[in-house]
Amino acid sequence: MEYLCTECGKTYPSSEVIWQCTCGGLLDIIHEFRFDPDMVKGREPSMWRYREALPVKKDTVVVSFHEGYTPLIPVDFGSRRVLIKQDHLFPTGSYKDRGASVLVSKAFERGIKHVVEDSSGNAGSAIAAYCAHASIQCDIYVPQATSPSKLKQIRSYGADLHTIKGDRAATARAVLSAAENTFYASHSYNPLFFHGTKTFAYEVCEQMGWNAPDTVILPIGNGTLFLGAFIGFKELKDQGIIPALPVMVGVQSASCAPVYRNYIASHMGKLLKTGVDYRIDDAESCLPTIAEGIAISNPVRKKQILNAVTVTGGSVITVDDSEIEHSLKKMYSSGYYIEPTAGAVTAGVEKYCMTAKENERIVSVFTGHGLKHG
Ligand SMILES: Cc1ncc(COP(=O)(O)O)c(C=O)c1O
Ligand SMILES: [Zn+2]
């Protein structure tokens, strides 16, 4: 495995402890491997069953709670039946464990003793838990308004918690100065995180008998699950395991929808043949929303997210807080206990289903547990 800068093309060996290129560009990972569904037969039901696809060399450095392979269950949205990945059942209560397991394994392999990370709460909880498991010290930066139960969870794992005045963007600025001297275990910058979240795609395809769904509906905050799933589906297609990529539909909060706005601008540009493709806006401020996990005003990988939407023939939709609350109530009344950000996704699924094709095989996710809220 090596790191590749998406801006200048420079490569770095896997032994480097980096999260961005010296030119400031985002890093991706080049990882050559051979994967075959037969390889996983008889392996334990965890995300590490796709071992060959994960960019961590030795089993001895893997930091894991035997997580993943979450149930894919049918849930009815009106008259439509959608398959939902129960990723709220991860050890820390969200799918962020997928990324944390791979990223912290790499930190452990490199002998890192201390990391910093910023988060709206869930990525911070995941990094804190995996660091605790590997005896790595960590400092987690979160916005002051983060749900108290997430703050408690992060502190309980023994992390040093820094609550930052202002919005999520202010927290991201605060961690960057801390990252000058300490390894930045960033879920948005570090590409290893995305090579953990890609296991979502592997699990979905395996659970569907090594078939891809027609459509996948996922949240877009920093796009860690969205882009991870895209990487996973692409790898499975490149390995000849699935014939085509699923259509990828992203859900944003109407109060904070930078990717949606770019998607619409580029779509309109194409429709009007103005040649406008991606108009990447500067950071814009967000209004408050109950979907705290996806309130990201300027996702660093926005261009990659828009590319995944375009390449898969997908789209981006928005939901407002009243739609989220309505959807949450429906989920609760069926016995599913998910947090409000996860309710944004189910509200998006509900909206999408109104115009979905008959027999369309749709997959989505419960991203975070309801016990995290409050
Ligand atoms: C519960 C929950 N759902 C969804 C998201 C979306 O994040 P991302 O787009 O980075 O995958 C988050 C991020 O913190 C979250 O906590
Ligand atoms: Zn570079």
mmCIF file of C-alpha atoms and ligand atoms in Angstrom:
data_model
loop_
_atom_site.group_PDB
_atom_site.id
_atom_site.type_symbol
_atom_site.label_atom_id
_atom_site.label_comp_id
_atom_site.label_asym_id
_atom_site.label_seq_id
_atom_site.Cartn_x
_atom_site.Cartn_y
_atom_site.Cartn_z
ATOM 1 C CA MET A 1 0.000 0.000 0.000
ATOM 2 C CA GLU A 2 1.088 3.603 -0.565
ATOM 3 C CA TYR A 3 -0.402 7.053 -0.183
ATOM 4 C CA LEU A 4 -1.096 9.142 -3.299
ATOM 5 C CA CYS A 5 -1.617 12.909 -3.285
ATOM 6 C CA THR A 6 -4.754 13.836 -5.223
ATOM 7 C CA GLU A 7 -3.280 17.266 -6.052
ATOM 8 C CA CYS A 8 0.379 16.800 -7.072
ATOM 9 C CA GLY A 9 0.558 13.025 -7.564
ATOM 10 C CA LYS A 10 3.364 12.534 -5.029
ATOM 11 C CA THR A 11 3.419 9.101 -3.396
ATOM 12 C CA TYR A 12 4.454 8.103 0.111
ATOM 13 C CA PRO A 13 5.221 4.617 1.479
ATOM 14 C CA SER A 14 2.803 3.044 3.966
ATOM 15 C CA SER A 15 5.399 3.458 6.725
ATOM 16 C CA GLU A 16 4.881 7.257 6.698
ATOM 17 C CA VAL A 17 2.752 8.723 9.461
ATOM 18 C CA ILE A 18 0.870 11.372 7.460
ATOM 19 C CA TRP A 19 -2.638 12.669 6.935
ATOM 20 C CA GLN A 20 -2.049 15.094 4.056
ATOM 21 C CA CYS A 21 0.587 15.802 1.391
ATOM 22 C CA THR A 22 3.334 18.357 1.967
ATOM 23 C CA CYS A 23 1.592 20.408 -0.776
ATOM 24 C CA GLY A 24 -1.558 20.434 1.373
ATOM 25 C CA GLY A 25 -3.371 18.038 -0.987
ATOM 26 C CA LEU A 26 -5.699 15.255 0.142
ATOM 27 C CA LEU A 27 -4.283 11.745 0.175
ATOM 28 C CA ASP A 28 -5.815 8.617 -1.269
ATOM 29 C CA ILE A 29 -4.538 5.062 -0.887
ATOM 30 C CA ILE A 30 -3.236 2.784 -3.600
ATOM 31 C CA HIS A 31 -3.669 -0.741 -2.365
ATOM 32 C CA GLU A 32 -3.175 -3.668 -4.693
ATOM 33 C CA PHE A 33 -4.740 -6.907 -3.594
ATOM 34 C CA ARG A 34 -6.620 -9.886 -4.890
ATOM 35 C CA PHE A 35 -9.964 -10.596 -3.285
ATOM 36 C CA ASP A 36 -12.305 -13.470 -3.954
ATOM 37 C CA PRO A 37 -15.592 -14.206 -2.111
ATOM 38 C CA ASP A 38 -14.378 -17.769 -1.504
ATOM 39 C CA MET A 39 -11.647 -16.365 0.746
ATOM 40 C CA VAL A 40 -14.110 -15.288 3.437
ATOM 41 C CA LYS A 41 -15.856 -18.646 3.834
ATOM 42 C CA GLY A 42 -15.556 -19.838 7.426
ATOM 43 C CA ARG A 43 -14.139 -16.535 8.703
ATOM 44 C CA GLU A 44 -15.652 -14.793 11.730
ATOM 45 C CA PRO A 45 -18.581 -12.434 11.021
ATOM 46 C CA SER A 46 -16.721 -9.132 11.355
ATOM 47 C CA MET A 47 -15.500 -6.422 8.987
ATOM 48 C CA TRP A 48 -12.025 -7.999 9.204
ATOM 49 C CA ARG A 49 -13.246 -10.998 7.191
ATOM 50 C CA TYR A 50 -12.282 -8.911 4.107
ATOM 51 C CA ARG A 51 -8.722 -8.978 5.399
ATOM 52 C CA GLU A 52 -6.971 -8.875 1.996
ATOM 53 C CA ALA A 53 -8.806 -5.658 1.094
ATOM 54 C CA LEU A 54 -7.782 -3.827 4.266
ATOM 55 C CA PRO A 55 -4.507 -1.862 4.096
ATOM 56 C CA VAL A 56 -3.003 -3.146 7.353
ATOM 57 C CA LYS A 57 -0.223 -5.708 6.912
ATOM 58 C CA LYS A 58 0.018 -7.785 10.053
ATOM 59 C CA ASP A 59 -2.821 -9.389 12.023
ATOM 60 C CA THR A 60 -0.875 -8.739 15.224
ATOM 61 C CA VAL A 61 -1.414 -4.954 14.963
ATOM 62 C CA VAL A 62 -5.157 -5.070 14.280
ATOM 63 C CA VAL A 63 -7.093 -3.071 16.889
ATOM 64 C CA SER A 64 -10.559 -4.550 16.896
ATOM 65 C CA PHE A 65 -13.596 -5.466 18.979
ATOM 66 C CA HIS A 66 -14.568 -8.074 16.338
ATOM 67 C CA GLU A 67 -16.954 -5.424 15.016
ATOM 68 C CA GLY A 68 -19.039 -5.246 11.870
ATOM 69 C CA TYR A 69 -21.000 -7.638 9.684
ATOM 70 C CA THR A 70 -24.034 -5.812 11.066
ATOM 71 C CA PRO A 71 -27.464 -7.247 10.210
ATOM 72 C CA LEU A 72 -29.060 -6.126 6.942
ATOM 73 C CA ILE A 73 -32.761 -6.128 7.719
ATOM 74 C CA PRO A 74 -35.938 -5.297 5.788
ATOM 75 C CA VAL A 75 -37.699 -2.148 7.004
ATOM 76 C CA ASP A 76 -40.926 -0.829 5.483
ATOM 77 C CA PHE A 77 -41.145 2.785 4.378
ATOM 78 C CA GLY A 78 -44.819 3.135 3.459
ATOM 79 C CA SER A 79 -45.419 0.522 0.797
ATOM 80 C CA ARG A 80 -41.699 0.142 0.031
ATOM 81 C CA ARG A 81 -39.390 -2.396 1.626
ATOM 82 C CA VAL A 82 -35.807 -1.184 2.061
ATOM 83 C CA LEU A 83 -32.818 -3.137 3.355
ATOM 84 C CA ILE A 84 -31.241 -1.340 6.296
ATOM 85 C CA LYS A 85 -27.745 -1.954 7.664
ATOM 86 C CA GLN A 86 -27.957 -1.781 11.436
ATOM 87 C CA ASP A 87 -24.722 0.135 11.903
ATOM 88 C CA HIS A 88 -26.050 1.701 15.113
ATOM 89 C CA LEU A 89 -25.192 -1.662 16.700
ATOM 90 C CA PHE A 90 -21.408 -1.130 16.513
ATOM 91 C CA PRO A 91 -19.438 -1.204 19.822
ATOM 92 C CA THR A 92 -19.458 2.587 20.166
ATOM 93 C CA GLY A 93 -22.939 2.962 18.673
ATOM 94 C CA SER A 94 -22.112 4.163 15.165
ATOM 95 C CA TYR A 95 -20.547 3.037 11.875
ATOM 96 C CA LYS A 96 -17.504 5.216 12.641
ATOM 97 C CA ASP A 97 -16.002 2.109 14.254
ATOM 98 C CA ARG A 98 -15.357 0.773 10.758
ATOM 99 C CA GLY A 99 -12.957 3.625 10.032
ATOM 100 C CA ALA A 100 -11.528 3.825 13.549
ATOM 101 C CA SER A 101 -10.547 0.141 13.574
ATOM 102 C CA VAL A 102 -8.407 0.490 10.425
ATOM 103 C CA LEU A 103 -6.984 3.926 11.247
ATOM 104 C CA VAL A 104 -6.038 3.103 14.851
ATOM 105 C CA SER A 105 -4.555 -0.239 13.732
ATOM 106 C CA LYS A 106 -2.208 1.705 11.449
ATOM 107 C CA ALA A 107 -1.327 4.137 14.253
ATOM 108 C CA PHE A 108 -0.585 1.157 16.528
ATOM 109 C CA GLU A 109 1.529 -0.485 13.813
ATOM 110 C CA ARG A 110 3.616 2.692 13.485
ATOM 111 C CA GLY A 111 4.114 2.888 17.259
ATOM 112 C CA ILE A 112 2.170 6.139 17.655
ATOM 113 C CA LYS A 113 1.527 6.969 21.295
ATOM 114 C CA HIS A 114 -0.710 10.039 21.014
ATOM 115 C CA VAL A 115 -3.312 11.258 18.495
ATOM 116 C CA VAL A 116 -5.696 14.200 18.087
ATOM 117 C CA GLU A 117 -9.081 14.150 16.347
ATOM 118 C CA ASP A 118 -12.046 16.502 15.844
ATOM 119 C CA SER A 119 -15.610 15.348 15.521
ATOM 120 C CA SER A 120 -19.275 16.115 15.931
ATOM 121 C CA GLY A 121 -19.190 13.335 18.555
ATOM 122 C CA ASN A 122 -19.367 9.911 16.953
ATOM 123 C CA ALA A 123 -16.002 9.756 15.183
ATOM 124 C CA GLY A 124 -14.482 11.127 18.402
ATOM 125 C CA SER A 125 -16.151 8.372 20.432
ATOM 126 C CA ALA A 126 -14.909 5.727 17.999
ATOM 127 C CA ILE A 127 -11.312 6.997 17.893
ATOM 128 C CA ALA A 128 -11.329 7.333 21.714
ATOM 129 C CA ALA A 129 -12.558 3.750 22.199
ATOM 130 C CA TYR A 130 -10.070 2.175 19.773
ATOM 131 C CA CYS A 131 -7.215 4.268 21.208
ATOM 132 C CA ALA A 132 -8.203 3.115 24.711
ATOM 133 C CA HIS A 133 -8.084 -0.495 23.450
ATOM 134 C CA ALA A 134 -4.590 0.073 22.007
ATOM 135 C CA SER A 135 -3.334 2.161 24.972
ATOM 136 C CA ILE A 136 -2.864 5.226 22.756
ATOM 137 C CA GLN A 137 -3.430 8.619 24.367
ATOM 138 C CA CYS A 138 -5.901 10.832 22.543
ATOM 139 C CA ASP A 139 -7.269 14.368 22.568
ATOM 140 C CA ILE A 140 -10.715 14.812 21.049
ATOM 141 C CA TYR A 141 -12.058 18.210 19.936
ATOM 142 C CA VAL A 142 -15.828 18.660 19.649
ATOM 143 C CA PRO A 143 -18.242 21.609 19.351
ATOM 144 C CA GLN A 144 -19.543 22.827 22.717
ATOM 145 C CA ALA A 145 -23.135 21.976 21.730
ATOM 146 C CA THR A 146 -22.419 18.255 21.169
ATOM 147 C CA SER A 147 -24.939 15.880 22.804
ATOM 148 C CA PRO A 148 -23.967 15.393 26.492
ATOM 149 C CA SER A 149 -24.125 11.606 26.179
ATOM 150 C CA LYS A 150 -21.490 11.699 23.419
ATOM 151 C CA LEU A 151 -19.281 13.920 25.615
ATOM 152 C CA LYS A 152 -19.678 11.463 28.475
ATOM 153 C CA GLN A 153 -18.864 8.535 26.208
ATOM 154 C CA ILE A 154 -15.642 10.175 24.939
ATOM 155 C CA ARG A 155 -14.532 11.087 28.494
ATOM 156 C CA SER A 156 -15.355 7.610 29.783
ATOM 157 C CA TYR A 157 -12.889 6.056 27.340
ATOM 158 C CA GLY A 158 -10.202 8.202 28.996
ATOM 159 C CA ALA A 159 -9.707 10.720 26.183
ATOM 160 C CA ASP A 160 -8.870 14.354 26.896
ATOM 161 C CA LEU A 161 -11.945 16.184 25.694
ATOM 162 C CA HIS A 162 -11.787 19.753 24.357
ATOM 163 C CA THR A 163 -15.149 21.452 23.876
ATOM 164 C CA ILE A 164 -14.823 24.330 21.421
ATOM 165 C CA LYS A 165 -17.036 27.410 21.327
ATOM 166 C CA GLY A 166 -18.740 27.914 17.979
ATOM 167 C CA ASP A 167 -19.739 25.539 15.225
ATOM 168 C CA ARG A 168 -18.172 22.378 13.804
ATOM 169 C CA ALA A 169 -15.913 24.482 11.542
ATOM 170 C CA ALA A 170 -14.448 26.267 14.610
ATOM 171 C CA THR A 171 -13.653 22.838 16.088
ATOM 172 C CA ALA A 172 -11.908 21.796 12.854
ATOM 173 C CA ARG A 173 -9.765 24.952 13.028
ATOM 174 C CA ALA A 174 -8.863 24.285 16.685
ATOM 175 C CA VAL A 175 -7.634 20.755 15.998
ATOM 176 C CA LEU A 176 -5.428 21.838 13.106
ATOM 177 C CA SER A 177 -3.134 23.749 15.439
ATOM 178 C CA ALA A 178 -2.984 20.727 17.796
ATOM 179 C CA ALA A 179 -2.199 18.552 14.749
ATOM 180 C CA GLU A 180 1.027 20.457 14.141
ATOM 181 C CA ASN A 181 2.784 18.414 16.842
ATOM 182 C CA THR A 182 0.614 15.311 17.274
ATOM 183 C CA PHE A 183 -0.648 12.717 14.780
ATOM 184 C CA TYR A 184 -4.007 13.810 13.382
ATOM 185 C CA ALA A 185 -6.231 10.708 13.338
ATOM 186 C CA SER A 186 -8.696 12.536 11.132
ATOM 187 C CA HIS A 187 -11.762 10.742 9.815
ATOM 188 C CA SER A 188 -12.184 13.314 7.040
ATOM 189 C CA TYR A 189 -8.565 13.733 5.863
ATOM 190 C CA ASN A 190 -6.933 10.384 6.621
ATOM 191 C CA PRO A 191 -7.667 7.938 3.768
ATOM 192 C CA LEU A 192 -7.229 4.932 6.068
ATOM 193 C CA PHE A 193 -10.567 5.796 7.678
ATOM 194 C CA PHE A 194 -12.308 5.436 4.302
ATOM 195 C CA HIS A 195 -10.671 2.047 3.783
ATOM 196 C CA GLY A 196 -12.442 0.994 6.977
ATOM 197 C CA THR A 197 -15.842 2.401 6.047
ATOM 198 C CA LYS A 198 -15.574 0.681 2.658
ATOM 199 C CA THR A 199 -16.366 -2.600 4.460
ATOM 200 C CA PHE A 200 -19.996 -1.366 4.434
ATOM 201 C CA ALA A 201 -20.060 -2.153 0.689
ATOM 202 C CA TYR A 202 -18.372 -5.541 1.109
ATOM 203 C CA GLU A 203 -20.852 -6.568 3.797
ATOM 204 C CA VAL A 204 -23.901 -5.393 1.837
ATOM 205 C CA CYS A 205 -22.821 -7.287 -1.280
ATOM 206 C CA GLU A 206 -21.990 -10.451 0.648
ATOM 207 C CA GLN A 207 -25.312 -10.285 2.526
ATOM 208 C CA MET A 208 -27.078 -9.984 -0.829
ATOM 209 C CA GLY A 209 -25.364 -13.138 -2.108
ATOM 210 C CA TRP A 210 -22.477 -11.156 -3.669
ATOM 211 C CA ASN A 211 -24.850 -8.938 -5.598
ATOM 212 C CA ALA A 212 -24.966 -5.149 -5.518
ATOM 213 C CA PRO A 213 -28.160 -3.263 -4.701
ATOM 214 C CA ASP A 214 -29.607 -0.942 -7.351
ATOM 215 C CA THR A 215 -29.503 2.080 -5.072
ATOM 216 C CA VAL A 216 -27.721 2.991 -1.853
ATOM 217 C CA ILE A 217 -28.947 5.922 0.246
ATOM 218 C CA LEU A 218 -26.363 7.295 2.684
ATOM 219 C CA PRO A 219 -25.767 10.488 4.681
ATOM 220 C CA ILE A 220 -23.339 13.178 3.587
ATOM 221 C CA GLY A 221 -21.579 15.168 6.279
ATOM 222 C CA ASN A 222 -17.889 14.682 5.590
ATOM 223 C CA GLY A 223 -18.890 11.768 3.388
ATOM 224 C CA THR A 224 -16.887 9.194 5.331
ATOM 225 C CA LEU A 225 -19.483 6.471 4.830
ATOM 226 C CA PHE A 226 -20.573 7.708 1.392
ATOM 227 C CA LEU A 227 -17.042 7.769 -0.040
ATOM 228 C CA GLY A 228 -15.987 4.636 1.820
ATOM 229 C CA ALA A 229 -18.956 2.753 0.342
ATOM 230 C CA PHE A 230 -18.068 4.132 -3.112
ATOM 231 C CA ILE A 231 -14.477 2.848 -2.752
ATOM 232 C CA GLY A 232 -15.794 -0.555 -1.627
ATOM 233 C CA PHE A 233 -18.287 -0.947 -4.477
ATOM 234 C CA LYS A 234 -15.645 0.180 -6.973
ATOM 235 C CA GLU A 235 -13.137 -2.361 -5.685
ATOM 236 C CA LEU A 236 -15.750 -5.118 -5.924
ATOM 237 C CA LYS A 237 -16.536 -4.073 -9.489
ATOM 238 C CA ASP A 238 -12.840 -3.876 -10.405
ATOM 239 C CA GLN A 239 -12.360 -7.397 -8.989
ATOM 240 C CA GLY A 240 -15.213 -8.613 -11.218
ATOM 241 C CA ILE A 241 -17.405 -9.529 -8.236
ATOM 242 C CA ILE A 242 -20.294 -7.155 -9.011
ATOM 243 C CA PRO A 243 -21.195 -6.116 -12.561
ATOM 244 C CA ALA A 244 -22.040 -2.453 -11.895
ATOM 245 C CA LEU A 245 -21.904 0.225 -9.223
ATOM 246 C CA PRO A 246 -25.129 0.977 -7.382
ATOM 247 C CA VAL A 247 -26.663 4.427 -7.807
ATOM 248 C CA MET A 248 -25.503 6.466 -4.816
ATOM 249 C CA VAL A 249 -27.961 8.920 -3.270
ATOM 250 C CA GLY A 250 -26.710 11.301 -0.579
ATOM 251 C CA VAL A 251 -28.813 12.886 2.156
ATOM 252 C CA GLN A 252 -28.014 16.273 3.691
ATOM 253 C CA SER A 253 -29.798 18.471 6.202
ATOM 254 C CA ALA A 254 -31.659 21.350 4.519
ATOM 255 C CA SER A 255 -30.005 23.601 7.121
ATOM 256 C CA CYS A 256 -26.518 22.592 6.034
ATOM 257 C CA ALA A 257 -26.365 21.394 2.452
ATOM 258 C CA PRO A 258 -23.138 22.450 0.702
ATOM 259 C CA VAL A 259 -22.907 19.258 -1.378
ATOM 260 C CA TYR A 260 -26.564 19.485 -2.391
ATOM 261 C CA ARG A 261 -26.049 23.070 -3.555
ATOM 262 C CA ASN A 262 -23.061 22.109 -5.677
ATOM 263 C CA TYR A 263 -24.933 19.116 -7.062
ATOM 264 C CA ILE A 264 -27.862 21.314 -8.097
ATOM 265 C CA ALA A 265 -25.550 23.958 -9.612
ATOM 266 C CA SER A 266 -23.683 21.366 -11.652
ATOM 267 C CA HIS A 267 -26.924 19.650 -12.682
ATOM 268 C CA MET A 268 -28.458 22.938 -13.795
ATOM 269 C CA GLY A 269 -25.246 23.797 -15.654
ATOM 270 C CA LYS A 270 -25.507 20.543 -17.587
ATOM 271 C CA LEU A 271 -29.219 20.996 -18.266
ATOM 272 C CA LEU A 272 -28.688 24.549 -19.512
ATOM 273 C CA LYS A 273 -25.510 23.487 -21.326
ATOM 274 C CA THR A 274 -23.542 26.343 -19.792
ATOM 275 C CA GLY A 275 -20.556 24.071 -19.311
ATOM 276 C CA VAL A 276 -20.568 24.760 -15.593
ATOM 277 C CA ASP A 277 -19.545 21.539 -13.951
ATOM 278 C CA TYR A 278 -18.597 21.681 -10.293
ATOM 279 C CA ARG A 279 -18.913 25.063 -8.672
ATOM 280 C CA ILE A 280 -17.043 24.418 -5.447
ATOM 281 C CA ASP A 281 -18.242 27.128 -3.103
ATOM 282 C CA ASP A 282 -16.210 28.439 -0.237
ATOM 283 C CA ALA A 283 -17.242 27.356 3.221
ATOM 284 C CA GLU A 284 -20.704 28.549 4.021
ATOM 285 C CA SER A 285 -22.249 28.829 7.426
ATOM 286 C CA CYS A 286 -24.906 26.392 8.514
ATOM 287 C CA LEU A 287 -28.113 26.943 10.403
ATOM 288 C CA PRO A 288 -28.740 24.840 13.518
ATOM 289 C CA THR A 289 -30.185 21.381 12.873
ATOM 290 C CA ILE A 290 -31.005 18.340 14.995
ATOM 291 C CA ALA A 291 -28.862 16.329 12.565
ATOM 292 C CA GLU A 292 -25.636 17.370 14.338
ATOM 293 C CA GLY A 293 -23.543 14.624 12.702
ATOM 294 C CA ILE A 294 -24.015 15.933 9.164
ATOM 295 C CA ALA A 295 -23.819 19.683 9.898
ATOM 296 C CA ILE A 296 -20.548 20.119 7.963
ATOM 297 C CA SER A 297 -20.327 23.452 6.164
ATOM 298 C CA ASN A 298 -17.295 22.655 4.017
ATOM 299 C CA PRO A 299 -16.545 18.932 3.671
ATOM 300 C CA VAL A 300 -12.883 18.615 2.717
ATOM 301 C CA ARG A 301 -13.627 15.832 0.226
ATOM 302 C CA LYS A 302 -16.589 17.593 -1.394
ATOM 303 C CA LYS A 303 -15.164 17.230 -4.903
ATOM 304 C CA GLN A 304 -14.721 13.471 -4.426
ATOM 305 C CA ILE A 305 -18.262 13.156 -3.060
ATOM 306 C CA LEU A 306 -19.681 14.973 -6.102
ATOM 307 C CA ASN A 307 -17.615 12.721 -8.350
ATOM 308 C CA ALA A 308 -19.065 9.594 -6.674
ATOM 309 C CA VAL A 309 -22.575 10.973 -7.199
ATOM 310 C CA THR A 310 -21.887 11.666 -10.894
ATOM 311 C CA VAL A 311 -20.050 8.411 -11.645
ATOM 312 C CA THR A 312 -22.877 6.318 -10.167
ATOM 313 C CA GLY A 313 -25.676 8.385 -11.753
ATOM 314 C CA GLY A 314 -26.789 9.355 -8.259
ATOM 315 C CA SER A 315 -28.259 12.441 -6.666
ATOM 316 C CA VAL A 316 -28.321 14.461 -3.450
ATOM 317 C CA ILE A 317 -31.504 15.191 -1.507
ATOM 318 C CA THR A 318 -32.196 17.317 1.558
ATOM 319 C CA VAL A 319 -34.502 16.867 4.545
ATOM 320 C CA ASP A 320 -35.550 19.501 7.065
ATOM 321 C CA ASP A 321 -35.802 19.079 10.837
ATOM 322 C CA SER A 322 -39.562 18.523 10.831
ATOM 323 C CA GLU A 323 -39.167 15.701 8.280
ATOM 324 C CA ILE A 324 -36.410 14.224 10.437
ATOM 325 C CA GLU A 325 -38.560 14.379 13.584
ATOM 326 C CA HIS A 326 -41.471 12.819 11.741
ATOM 327 C CA SER A 327 -39.290 9.985 10.451
ATOM 328 C CA LEU A 328 -37.721 9.417 13.895
ATOM 329 C CA LYS A 329 -41.182 9.023 15.433
ATOM 330 C CA LYS A 330 -42.059 6.433 12.807
ATOM 331 C CA MET A 331 -38.830 4.520 13.471
ATOM 332 C CA TYR A 332 -39.361 4.610 17.251
ATOM 333 C CA SER A 333 -42.917 3.368 16.856
ATOM 334 C CA SER A 334 -41.569 0.338 14.995
ATOM 335 C CA GLY A 335 -39.009 -0.329 17.754
ATOM 336 C CA TYR A 336 -35.893 1.126 16.091
ATOM 337 C CA TYR A 337 -33.964 3.432 18.409
ATOM 338 C CA ILE A 338 -31.701 5.693 16.375
ATOM 339 C CA GLU A 339 -30.232 9.151 16.922
ATOM 340 C CA PRO A 340 -31.536 12.272 15.098
ATOM 341 C CA THR A 341 -28.712 12.309 12.520
ATOM 342 C CA ALA A 342 -29.638 8.735 11.630
ATOM 343 C CA GLY A 343 -33.235 9.976 11.365
ATOM 344 C CA ALA A 344 -32.096 12.363 8.631
ATOM 345 C CA VAL A 345 -31.138 9.326 6.565
ATOM 346 C CA THR A 346 -34.444 7.531 7.173
ATOM 347 C CA ALA A 347 -36.288 10.755 6.269
ATOM 348 C CA GLY A 348 -34.250 10.818 3.066
ATOM 349 C CA VAL A 349 -35.138 7.195 2.359
ATOM 350 C CA GLU A 350 -38.806 8.015 2.827
ATOM 351 C CA LYS A 351 -38.529 10.923 0.383
ATOM 352 C CA TYR A 352 -36.596 8.874 -2.174
ATOM 353 C CA CYS A 353 -39.097 6.009 -2.000
ATOM 354 C CA MET A 354 -41.892 8.304 -3.185
ATOM 355 C CA THR A 355 -40.425 8.218 -6.704
ATOM 356 C CA ALA A 356 -38.408 4.986 -6.621
ATOM 357 C CA LYS A 357 -38.877 2.451 -9.396
ATOM 358 C CA GLU A 358 -40.910 -0.635 -8.707
ATOM 359 C CA ASN A 359 -38.685 -3.559 -7.650
ATOM 360 C CA GLU A 360 -35.716 -1.228 -7.103
ATOM 361 C CA ARG A 361 -33.419 -2.902 -4.552
ATOM 362 C CA ILE A 362 -32.639 -0.100 -2.130
ATOM 363 C CA VAL A 363 -30.138 -0.279 0.731
ATOM 364 C CA SER A 364 -29.661 2.298 3.482
ATOM 365 C CA VAL A 365 -28.380 2.462 7.041
ATOM 366 C CA PHE A 366 -29.100 3.265 10.683
ATOM 367 C CA THR A 367 -25.926 5.262 11.344
ATOM 368 C CA GLY A 368 -26.097 5.975 15.100
ATOM 369 C CA HIS A 369 -27.786 4.594 18.206
ATOM 370 C CA GLY A 370 -30.616 6.501 19.901
ATOM 371 C CA LEU A 371 -28.906 6.162 23.282
ATOM 372 C CA LYS A 372 -26.302 8.663 22.072
ATOM 373 C CA HIS A 373 -28.843 11.458 22.011
ATOM 374 C CA GLY A 374 -29.496 13.612 25.050
HETATM 375 C C1 LIG B 1 -24.949 9.343 13.368
HETATM 376 C C2 LIG B 1 -24.233 9.897 12.195
HETATM 377 N N1 LIG B 1 -24.770 9.720 10.990
HETATM 378 C C3 LIG B 1 -24.173 10.204 9.887
HETATM 379 C C4 LIG B 1 -22.994 10.915 9.943
HETATM 380 C C5 LIG B 1 -22.435 11.381 8.647
HETATM 381 O O1 LIG B 1 -21.077 11.555 8.515
HETATM 382 P P1 LIG B 1 -20.196 11.279 7.262
HETATM 383 O O2 LIG B 1 -20.779 11.954 6.080
HETATM 384 O O3 LIG B 1 -18.878 11.839 7.609
HETATM 385 O O4 LIG B 1 -20.139 9.815 7.020
HETATM 386 C C6 LIG B 1 -22.391 11.130 11.187
HETATM 387 C C7 LIG B 1 -21.129 11.868 11.339
HETATM 388 O O5 LIG B 1 -20.678 12.198 12.406
HETATM 389 C C8 LIG B 1 -23.038 10.611 12.347
HETATM 390 O O6 LIG B 1 -22.507 10.774 13.554
HETATM 391 ZN ZN ZN B 2 0.675 16.878 -3.017
#
